[in-house]
CSV table of C-alpha atoms in Angstrom, one decimal:
chain,number,residue,atom,x,y,z
A,1,MET,CA,-7.0,19.7,-14.5
A,2,LYS,CA,-3.6,18.8,-13.4
A,3,LYS,CA,-1.5,16.0,-14.7
A,4,PRO,CA,-2.3,12.8,-12.8
A,5,ALA,CA,0.3,11.7,-10.4
A,6,ASP,CA,2.6,8.8,-11.2
A,7,TRP,CA,1.6,6.9,-8.0
A,8,ILE,CA,-2.1,7.2,-9.0
A,9,TYR,CA,-1.5,5.4,-12.3
A,10,GLY,CA,0.3,2.6,-10.6
A,11,LEU,CA,-2.4,2.2,-8.0
A,12,VAL,CA,-5.1,2.2,-10.6
A,13,ILE,CA,-3.3,-0.6,-12.4
A,14,LEU,CA,-3.0,-2.6,-9.2
A,15,PHE,CA,-6.6,-2.0,-8.2
A,16,ALA,CA,-7.8,-3.2,-11.6
A,17,ILE,CA,-6.2,-6.6,-11.4
A,18,ILE,CA,-8.4,-9.7,-11.6
A,19,ILE,CA,-9.6,-10.4,-8.2
A,20,ALA,CA,-10.7,-13.9,-9.1
A,21,GLY,CA,-9.1,-14.8,-12.6
A,22,GLY,CA,-9.6,-17.6,-15.0
A,23,VAL,CA,-10.8,-18.4,-18.4
A,24,ASN,CA,-12.0,-15.6,-20.6
A,25,ALA,CA,-10.4,-12.9,-18.6
A,26,ARG,CA,-9.4,-10.7,-21.6
A,27,ALA,CA,-13.0,-10.8,-22.7
A,28,GLN,CA,-14.0,-9.0,-19.5
A,29,SER,CA,-11.6,-6.0,-19.9
A,30,PHE,CA,-12.6,-2.4,-19.8
A,31,LEU,CA,-11.1,1.0,-19.6
A,32,VAL,CA,-11.9,4.3,-17.6
A,33,THR,CA,-10.6,7.7,-18.2
A,34,PRO,CA,-9.3,10.0,-16.7
A,35,ALA,CA,-7.4,8.1,-14.0
A,36,MET,CA,-7.8,11.0,-11.6
A,37,LEU,CA,-9.6,14.2,-11.0
A,38,GLU,CA,-7.4,16.9,-9.3
A,39,LEU,CA,-9.5,20.1,-9.2
A,40,ASP,CA,-9.6,23.4,-7.5
A,41,VAL,CA,-13.1,24.3,-6.4
A,42,TYR,CA,-14.8,27.1,-4.3
A,43,PRO,CA,-17.5,26.9,-1.5
A,44,GLY,CA,-20.9,27.0,-3.1
A,45,GLU,CA,-19.6,26.1,-6.6
A,46,GLU,CA,-21.1,23.3,-8.8
A,47,LYS,CA,-18.5,21.9,-11.1
A,48,SER,CA,-19.1,19.3,-13.9
A,49,PHE,CA,-16.8,16.6,-15.1
A,50,THR,CA,-17.0,13.6,-17.5
A,51,LEU,CA,-15.7,10.1,-17.2
A,52,ARG,CA,-15.4,7.8,-20.2
A,53,VAL,CA,-15.9,4.0,-19.9
A,54,LEU,CA,-15.0,1.7,-22.8
A,55,ASN,CA,-15.9,-2.0,-23.0
A,56,ALA,CA,-12.8,-3.4,-24.6
A,57,SER,CA,-14.1,-6.9,-24.6
A,58,GLN,CA,-15.9,-9.1,-27.2
A,59,GLU,CA,-19.0,-9.5,-24.9
A,60,LYS,CA,-21.8,-7.3,-23.6
A,61,GLN,CA,-21.1,-6.1,-20.1
A,62,THR,CA,-23.2,-4.3,-17.4
A,63,PHE,CA,-21.4,-1.9,-15.2
A,64,ARG,CA,-22.3,0.0,-12.1
A,65,VAL,CA,-20.7,3.2,-10.7
A,66,TYR,CA,-20.5,4.3,-7.0
A,67,LEU,CA,-18.7,6.5,-4.6
A,68,THR,CA,-16.4,5.6,-1.7
A,69,ASP,CA,-14.0,7.6,0.5
A,70,LEU,CA,-10.3,7.6,-0.3
A,71,VAL,CA,-7.7,6.9,2.5
A,72,LEU,CA,-4.0,6.7,1.9
A,73,LYS,CA,-2.3,4.9,4.7
A,74,LYS,CA,1.1,5.7,6.3
A,75,GLU,CA,2.7,2.7,4.5
A,76,GLY,CA,1.3,3.8,1.1
A,77,ASP,CA,-1.6,1.4,1.1
A,78,LEU,CA,-5.0,2.5,0.0
A,79,GLU,CA,-8.4,2.0,1.7
A,80,PHE,CA,-11.9,2.7,0.4
A,81,PRO,CA,-14.3,3.1,3.3
A,82,PRO,CA,-18.0,3.9,2.8
A,83,PRO,CA,-18.9,7.5,1.7
A,84,ALA,CA,-18.7,10.2,4.3
A,85,SER,CA,-17.0,8.0,6.9
A,86,SER,CA,-13.6,9.6,6.9
A,87,ARG,CA,-12.7,13.1,8.1
A,88,TYR,CA,-11.9,14.7,4.7
A,89,SER,CA,-14.5,13.1,2.5
A,90,CYS,CA,-16.1,14.7,-0.5
A,91,ALA,CA,-17.9,11.5,-1.7
A,92,SER,CA,-21.4,12.9,-0.6
A,93,TRP,CA,-20.8,16.0,-2.7
A,94,ILE,CA,-20.5,14.0,-6.0
A,95,LYS,CA,-23.3,12.6,-8.2
A,96,VAL,CA,-22.8,10.5,-11.3
A,97,LYS,CA,-25.2,9.6,-14.1
A,98,PRO,CA,-25.8,6.9,-15.2
A,99,SER,CA,-24.9,4.8,-12.1
A,100,GLU,CA,-25.7,1.5,-14.0
A,101,PHE,CA,-25.6,0.8,-17.7
A,102,SER,CA,-24.8,-1.9,-20.3
A,103,LEU,CA,-22.3,-1.7,-23.1
A,104,GLY,CA,-21.9,-3.8,-26.2
A,105,PRO,CA,-18.6,-5.1,-27.5
A,106,ARG,CA,-16.1,-2.2,-28.2
A,107,ASN,CA,-18.7,0.4,-27.2
A,108,GLY,CA,-18.2,3.3,-24.9
A,109,ILE,CA,-20.2,5.7,-22.8
A,110,GLU,CA,-19.7,9.2,-21.1
A,111,ILE,CA,-20.7,9.4,-17.5
A,112,ALA,CA,-21.8,12.8,-16.4
A,113,GLY,CA,-20.5,14.0,-12.9
A,114,GLN,CA,-21.4,16.8,-10.8
A,115,ILE,CA,-19.5,18.2,-7.7
A,116,SER,CA,-21.6,20.4,-5.4
A,117,VAL,CA,-19.4,22.1,-2.9
A,118,PRO,CA,-21.1,23.1,0.4
A,119,ARG,CA,-20.6,26.6,1.7
A,120,GLY,CA,-18.2,27.1,4.6
A,121,GLU,CA,-15.8,24.4,3.4
A,122,SER,CA,-12.1,24.8,2.7
A,123,GLY,CA,-9.0,22.7,2.2
A,124,GLY,CA,-8.4,19.3,0.8
A,125,ARG,CA,-11.3,16.8,0.3
A,126,TYR,CA,-11.0,13.3,-1.2
A,127,ALA,CA,-13.1,10.5,-2.7
A,128,THR,CA,-13.1,7.6,-5.1
A,129,ILE,CA,-15.4,6.8,-8.0
A,130,ILE,CA,-15.6,3.0,-8.5
A,131,VAL,CA,-16.5,1.5,-11.9
A,132,GLU,CA,-17.1,-2.2,-11.9
A,133,PRO,CA,-19.0,-4.9,-13.9
A,134,VAL,CA,-22.0,-6.4,-12.3
A,135,LYS,CA,-20.8,-9.8,-11.0
A,136,LYS,CA,-21.9,-12.9,-12.9
A,137,SER,CA,-21.1,-16.7,-12.6
A,138,PHE,CA,-20.3,-18.4,-15.9
A,139,LEU,CA,-21.7,-21.9,-16.1
A,140,SER,CA,-20.8,-24.8,-18.4
A,141,PRO,CA,-22.0,-28.4,-18.4
A,142,GLY,CA,-20.8,-30.2,-15.3
A,143,LYS,CA,-18.7,-27.3,-13.8
A,144,ILE,CA,-18.7,-23.8,-12.6
A,145,MET,CA,-16.2,-21.5,-14.4
A,146,PRO,CA,-14.3,-19.1,-12.3
A,147,ARG,CA,-15.8,-15.6,-11.7
A,148,VAL,CA,-13.9,-12.8,-13.3
A,149,HIS,CA,-14.2,-9.4,-11.7
A,150,TYR,CA,-12.4,-6.1,-12.2
A,151,ARG,CA,-12.8,-2.8,-10.4
A,152,ILE,CA,-11.2,0.4,-11.5
A,153,ALA,CA,-10.9,3.4,-9.2
A,154,VAL,CA,-10.8,7.0,-10.3
A,155,PHE,CA,-9.4,9.2,-7.5
A,156,VAL,CA,-10.8,12.6,-6.7
A,157,LEU,CA,-8.5,15.1,-5.0
A,158,LEU,CA,-10.2,18.5,-4.5
A,159,THR,CA,-8.7,21.7,-3.0
A,160,VAL,CA,-11.5,24.0,-1.7
A,161,GLN,CA,-10.2,27.5,-2.3
A,162,GLY,CA,-11.6,30.7,-0.6
A,163,GLY,CA,-10.8,29.9,2.9
A,164,ARG,CA,-7.6,29.5,4.9
A,165,LEU,CA,-5.3,27.0,3.3
A,166,GLU,CA,-2.6,25.8,5.7
A,167,GLU,CA,0.6,24.1,4.3
A,168,LYS,CA,2.5,22.4,7.1
A,169,MET,CA,4.6,19.3,7.3
A,170,GLU,CA,6.1,17.8,10.5
A,171,ILE,CA,8.5,14.9,11.1
A,172,SER,CA,6.7,12.4,13.4
A,173,GLN,CA,9.1,9.6,13.5
A,174,ILE,CA,12.4,8.4,12.4
A,175,LYS,CA,13.7,4.8,12.4
A,176,LEU,CA,16.9,3.2,11.3
A,177,ILE,CA,16.6,-0.5,10.4
A,178,PRO,CA,19.2,-3.1,9.1
A,179,SER,CA,18.5,-4.4,5.7
A,180,GLN,CA,20.3,-6.5,3.0
A,181,LYS,CA,21.4,-3.4,1.2
A,182,GLY,CA,22.6,-1.6,4.2
A,183,GLU,CA,20.9,0.7,6.8
A,184,GLU,CA,17.3,1.6,5.8
A,185,ILE,CA,16.0,4.9,7.1
A,186,ILE,CA,12.2,5.4,7.5
A,187,VAL,CA,11.0,9.0,8.1
A,188,SER,CA,7.4,9.5,8.8
A,189,LEU,CA,6.0,12.8,7.7
A,190,LYS,CA,2.8,14.2,9.0
A,191,ASN,CA,0.7,16.7,7.1
A,192,ALA,CA,-0.4,19.0,9.8
A,193,GLY,CA,-2.2,21.3,7.2
A,194,ASN,CA,-5.5,21.1,5.6
A,195,VAL,CA,-4.4,20.5,1.9
A,196,HIS,CA,-2.6,17.7,0.3
A,197,LEU,CA,1.2,18.2,-0.1
A,198,ILE,CA,4.1,16.7,-2.0
A,199,GLY,CA,7.2,16.0,0.0
A,200,LYS,CA,10.8,15.1,-0.6
A,201,GLY,CA,13.9,14.9,1.6
A,202,LYS,CA,17.3,13.6,2.6
A,203,VAL,CA,19.0,12.2,5.6
A,204,VAL,CA,22.7,12.7,6.6
A,205,VAL,CA,24.2,10.4,9.2
A,206,LYS,CA,27.1,11.8,11.3
A,207,ASP,CA,29.0,10.2,14.2
A,208,ALA,CA,29.9,12.0,17.5
A,209,SER,CA,33.0,13.6,15.8
A,210,GLY,CA,30.9,15.1,13.0
A,211,ARG,CA,32.2,12.6,10.4
A,212,ARG,CA,29.6,11.9,7.6
A,213,TRP,CA,28.8,8.1,7.4
A,214,GLY,CA,26.2,8.4,4.7
A,215,GLU,CA,23.5,10.3,2.9
A,216,THR,CA,20.3,9.2,1.2
A,217,ALA,CA,17.2,10.6,-0.5
A,218,LEU,CA,13.9,9.9,1.1
A,219,GLU,CA,11.2,8.6,-1.3
A,220,ALA,CA,7.6,7.5,-1.1
A,221,GLY,CA,6.4,7.2,-4.8
A,222,ARG,CA,5.6,10.8,-5.9
A,223,GLY,CA,5.4,11.8,-2.2
A,224,ILE,CA,1.8,12.8,-1.9
A,225,VAL,CA,0.5,13.2,1.7
A,226,LEU,CA,-3.2,13.9,2.1
A,227,ALA,CA,-4.5,16.5,4.5
A,228,TYR,CA,-3.8,15.6,8.1
A,229,GLY,CA,-2.3,12.2,6.8
A,230,GLU,CA,0.9,10.6,7.4
A,231,ARG,CA,3.4,8.8,5.0
A,232,ASP,CA,6.6,6.8,5.4
A,233,PHE,CA,9.5,8.1,3.3
A,234,ARG,CA,12.3,5.6,2.9
A,235,GLY,CA,16.0,5.7,2.0
A,236,ILE,CA,19.0,3.3,2.0
A,237,LEU,CA,22.4,4.4,3.2
A,238,GLY,CA,24.1,1.5,1.4
A,239,LYS,CA,26.2,0.2,4.3
A,240,SER,CA,25.6,-1.0,7.8
A,241,LEU,CA,26.9,1.2,10.7
A,242,PRO,CA,29.3,0.0,13.3
A,243,ALA,CA,28.4,0.3,17.0
A,244,GLY,CA,28.6,3.8,18.1
A,245,GLU,CA,26.6,7.1,18.6
A,246,TYR,CA,25.3,9.0,15.6
A,247,THR,CA,23.1,12.0,14.6
A,248,LEU,CA,20.5,11.8,11.9
A,249,GLU,CA,20.1,15.1,10.2
A,250,VAL,CA,16.8,15.0,8.3
A,251,THR,CA,15.8,17.7,5.8
A,252,VAL,CA,12.4,17.7,4.2
A,253,GLU,CA,10.9,20.1,1.5
A,254,TYR,CA,7.3,20.2,0.5
A,255,ARG,CA,5.0,22.0,-1.8
A,256,ARG,CA,1.4,22.3,-3.0
A,257,THR,CA,1.8,23.8,-6.5
A,258,ASP,CA,4.2,22.7,-9.3
A,259,ARG,CA,7.1,24.7,-8.0
A,260,TRP,CA,9.0,23.8,-4.8
A,261,ARG,CA,8.7,26.5,-2.2
A,262,GLN,CA,11.2,27.2,0.6
A,263,LEU,CA,9.3,25.3,3.2
A,264,VAL,CA,11.9,23.3,5.0
A,265,VAL,CA,11.8,21.1,8.0
A,266,LYS,CA,15.1,20.1,9.7
A,267,LYS,CA,15.5,17.7,12.6
A,268,GLN,CA,18.4,16.2,14.4
A,269,ILE,CA,18.1,13.2,16.6
A,270,PRO,CA,20.6,10.9,18.3
A,271,TYR,CA,20.9,7.3,17.2
A,272,VAL,CA,22.9,4.5,19.0
A,273,VAL,CA,23.9,1.4,17.3
A,274,GLN,CA,24.6,-1.3,19.9
A,275,GLU,CA,26.5,-4.6,19.6
A,276,ALA,CA,24.3,-7.6,19.1
A,277,ALA,CA,23.5,-9.4,22.4
A,278,ALA,CA,25.5,-12.7,23.0
A,279,GLY,CA,24.8,-15.8,24.9
A,280,LEU,CA,21.1,-16.0,24.3
A,281,GLU,CA,20.9,-19.4,22.8
A,282,GLY,CA,19.5,-21.0,25.8
A,283,GLU,CA,16.6,-18.4,26.2
A,284,LEU,CA,14.6,-19.6,23.2
A,285,PRO,CA,11.9,-19.4,22.1
A,286,LEU,CA,12.3,-15.9,20.9
A,287,ARG,CA,9.6,-13.3,21.8
A,288,VAL,CA,8.1,-13.1,18.3
A,289,SER,CA,4.6,-13.7,16.9
A,290,VAL,CA,2.9,-14.1,13.7
A,291,GLU,CA,-0.7,-13.2,12.7
A,292,PRO,CA,-2.6,-15.0,11.5
A,293,SER,CA,-1.2,-18.1,13.2
A,294,SER,CA,-2.9,-20.3,10.5
A,295,LEU,CA,-4.8,-19.5,7.3
A,296,ASN,CA,-7.8,-21.5,6.0
A,297,VAL,CA,-9.4,-20.2,2.8
A,298,VAL,CA,-11.9,-21.5,0.2
A,299,LEU,CA,-11.1,-20.3,-3.3
A,300,PRO,CA,-12.5,-21.4,-6.7
A,301,PRO,CA,-10.2,-22.7,-9.4
A,302,GLY,CA,-8.3,-20.0,-11.3
A,303,ALA,CA,-8.6,-17.5,-8.4
A,304,ARG,CA,-6.0,-15.1,-7.2
A,305,ARG,CA,-6.0,-13.6,-3.6
A,306,PHE,CA,-3.5,-11.5,-1.5
A,307,PHE,CA,-3.1,-11.7,2.3
A,308,ILE,CA,-1.1,-9.7,4.8
A,309,ILE,CA,1.0,-11.6,7.3
A,310,ARG,CA,2.3,-9.7,10.3
A,311,PHE,CA,5.5,-10.7,12.0
A,312,THR,CA,6.2,-8.9,15.3
A,313,SER,CA,9.3,-8.9,17.4
A,314,LYS,CA,9.3,-8.1,21.2
A,315,GLU,CA,13.1,-8.7,21.5
A,316,GLU,CA,15.4,-6.1,22.8
A,317,VAL,CA,17.9,-6.7,20.0
A,318,PRO,CA,17.6,-6.7,16.2
A,319,LEU,CA,16.5,-9.9,14.4
A,320,GLU,CA,17.1,-11.5,11.1
A,321,VAL,CA,14.0,-13.4,9.6
A,322,LYS,CA,14.1,-15.8,6.6
A,323,THR,CA,10.9,-17.3,5.2
A,324,VAL,CA,10.6,-20.6,3.5
A,325,ILE,CA,7.3,-22.1,1.9
A,326,ALA,CA,7.5,-25.7,2.9
A,327,LYS,CA,5.6,-28.8,1.8
A,328,PRO,CA,3.0,-30.3,4.2
A,329,GLU,CA,3.0,-33.9,5.4
A,330,PRO,CA,3.2,-36.6,2.7
A,331,SER,CA,-0.4,-37.6,3.3
A,332,LEU,CA,-1.7,-34.1,2.4
A,333,GLN,CA,-1.9,-32.5,-1.1
A,334,SER,CA,0.6,-29.7,-1.6
A,335,CYS,CA,-0.1,-26.1,-2.7
A,336,VAL,CA,3.5,-24.9,-2.4
A,337,GLU,CA,3.6,-23.9,-6.0
A,338,TRP,CA,0.6,-21.7,-5.6
A,339,LEU,CA,2.1,-19.5,-3.0
A,340,LYS,CA,4.5,-16.5,-3.0
A,341,ILE,CA,5.5,-14.4,-0.2
A,342,GLU,CA,7.4,-11.1,-0.1
A,343,PRO,CA,9.9,-10.2,1.4
A,344,ARG,CA,11.5,-13.6,1.8
A,345,GLN,CA,14.2,-12.1,4.1
A,346,PHE,CA,14.0,-9.0,6.4
A,347,TYR,CA,15.5,-7.5,9.4
A,348,LEU,CA,13.6,-6.2,12.5
A,349,GLN,CA,14.6,-3.6,15.0
A,350,PRO,CA,13.5,-4.2,18.6
A,351,ASP,CA,9.7,-4.0,19.2
A,352,ARG,CA,8.9,-3.6,15.5
A,353,GLU,CA,6.5,-5.2,13.0
A,354,GLU,CA,7.0,-6.4,9.4
A,355,LYS,CA,4.1,-6.8,7.0
A,356,LEU,CA,4.6,-9.5,4.4
A,357,LYS,CA,2.4,-10.0,1.3
A,358,LEU,CA,1.3,-13.6,0.6
A,359,SER,CA,-0.3,-14.3,-2.8
A,360,ILE,CA,-2.2,-17.5,-3.5
A,361,ASN,CA,-2.7,-18.4,-7.2
A,362,VAL,CA,-5.1,-21.4,-7.6
A,363,PRO,CA,-4.6,-23.2,-10.9
A,364,LEU,CA,-7.6,-24.3,-13.2
A,365,ASN,CA,-9.0,-27.8,-13.0
A,366,VAL,CA,-8.1,-28.5,-9.3
A,367,LYS,CA,-10.5,-29.7,-6.6
A,368,GLY,CA,-10.2,-30.6,-3.0
A,369,LYS,CA,-8.0,-29.5,0.0
A,370,TYR,CA,-4.4,-28.5,-0.3
A,371,SER,CA,-1.9,-27.5,2.2
A,372,ALA,CA,1.5,-25.7,2.8
A,373,GLN,CA,3.5,-24.2,5.6
A,374,LEU,CA,5.2,-20.8,6.0
A,375,VAL,CA,8.4,-21.4,8.0
A,376,PHE,CA,10.0,-18.3,9.7
A,377,SER,CA,13.6,-18.9,10.7
A,378,THR,CA,14.5,-16.3,13.2
A,379,GLY,CA,17.8,-15.4,14.8
A,380,PHE,CA,19.8,-12.6,16.4
A,381,LEU,CA,22.0,-10.4,14.3
A,382,SER,CA,25.7,-10.8,15.0
A,383,SER,CA,28.9,-9.6,13.2
A,384,GLU,CA,30.1,-13.2,13.2
A,385,LYS,CA,27.0,-15.5,12.7
A,386,GLU,CA,23.3,-16.0,13.4
A,387,ARG,CA,22.8,-17.1,17.0
A,388,GLY,CA,19.8,-18.1,18.9
A,389,GLU,CA,17.8,-19.3,15.9
A,390,SER,CA,14.2,-20.5,16.3
A,391,LYS,CA,11.4,-21.3,13.9
A,392,VAL,CA,7.8,-20.2,13.7
A,393,LYS,CA,5.3,-22.0,11.5
A,394,VAL,CA,2.0,-21.0,9.9
A,395,ASN,CA,-0.2,-23.7,8.4
A,396,ILE,CA,-1.9,-22.8,5.1
A,397,SER,CA,-5.0,-24.6,3.9
A,398,VAL,CA,-6.7,-23.9,0.6
A,399,SER,CA,-10.0,-25.7,-0.3
A,400,THR,CA,-11.4,-25.5,-3.8
A,401,PRO,CA,-15.1,-26.4,-4.4
């Protein structure tokens, strides 16, 4: 078994956060090892493995174990669709026993797993083993306590040997976007092979005369790209580019084993930085949109939830966007302190979308309807000042039973 990847550990921690938190959260904690199963298997082989679950709380807990597919998105987000619903799933090959069990305080159990590889298979196959407590509501006289619910994901990455294993990485897209720290370069790498690969790279920016304007490493966590998947690798040049014509020289290395191999992709593309448009103040409103346009949710006291807000620009020039969480009308109860959004400020190239993460943390002992507003102040980028500013508002409503 190979050493679990750094990005897997981080994702396990994130996936095991309290989905609806509250009193007695520590008492519901548990542990699962290992964090990942990365195995080489062969067609027709049956391979056994063991997971260990420890109830680290002071209370008895009942758990269930089940399989899902594993999808690693271009932006680095994870998805867990139903078994056998994605192209390179091995969820249907895996059986676990027991699939439901109870553990007393500080007690543990070993879960026996079996992987049955069908004949005729080759390449990368992926799945997720989910371990979670059976949901329960905790009642006390006169009120309902918040529901506490963890889930821990164990990632399964298989390489089926014995057939043709193709290692091939392609550069599918290159973007250069203004940011607070300078020019951000996003290089999308597509795994055109049938096994998961690890990539790394760099970008060198040169002007028409061949002068180097900057160089940056490209990063995406540990750089894992699943078979036939795609990942965004990012780097910051550290300074904005003046108007002019440039060439981006992108170099990417990738590997499947622990040693880097001489598999290199190079690509040169032209990139033109234009002066920001002027005199557009009278053409407001700007061609931007926010989804959802409003957000109405019902959450119990003590709950924590995350939402994705999508900000899209259809303008032909770069935009700067600043976000403020504003109080509602005086007649409404405010939940401004419950909200947090990231990033608070960002830049958009023409016809691009930015995904923002909104978190809502509901305090204990609250009841009723609470409100707030997300206000997006948007303007054209200019070397002198912001021009053509407009505002887009999203109303937030949180009701607590």
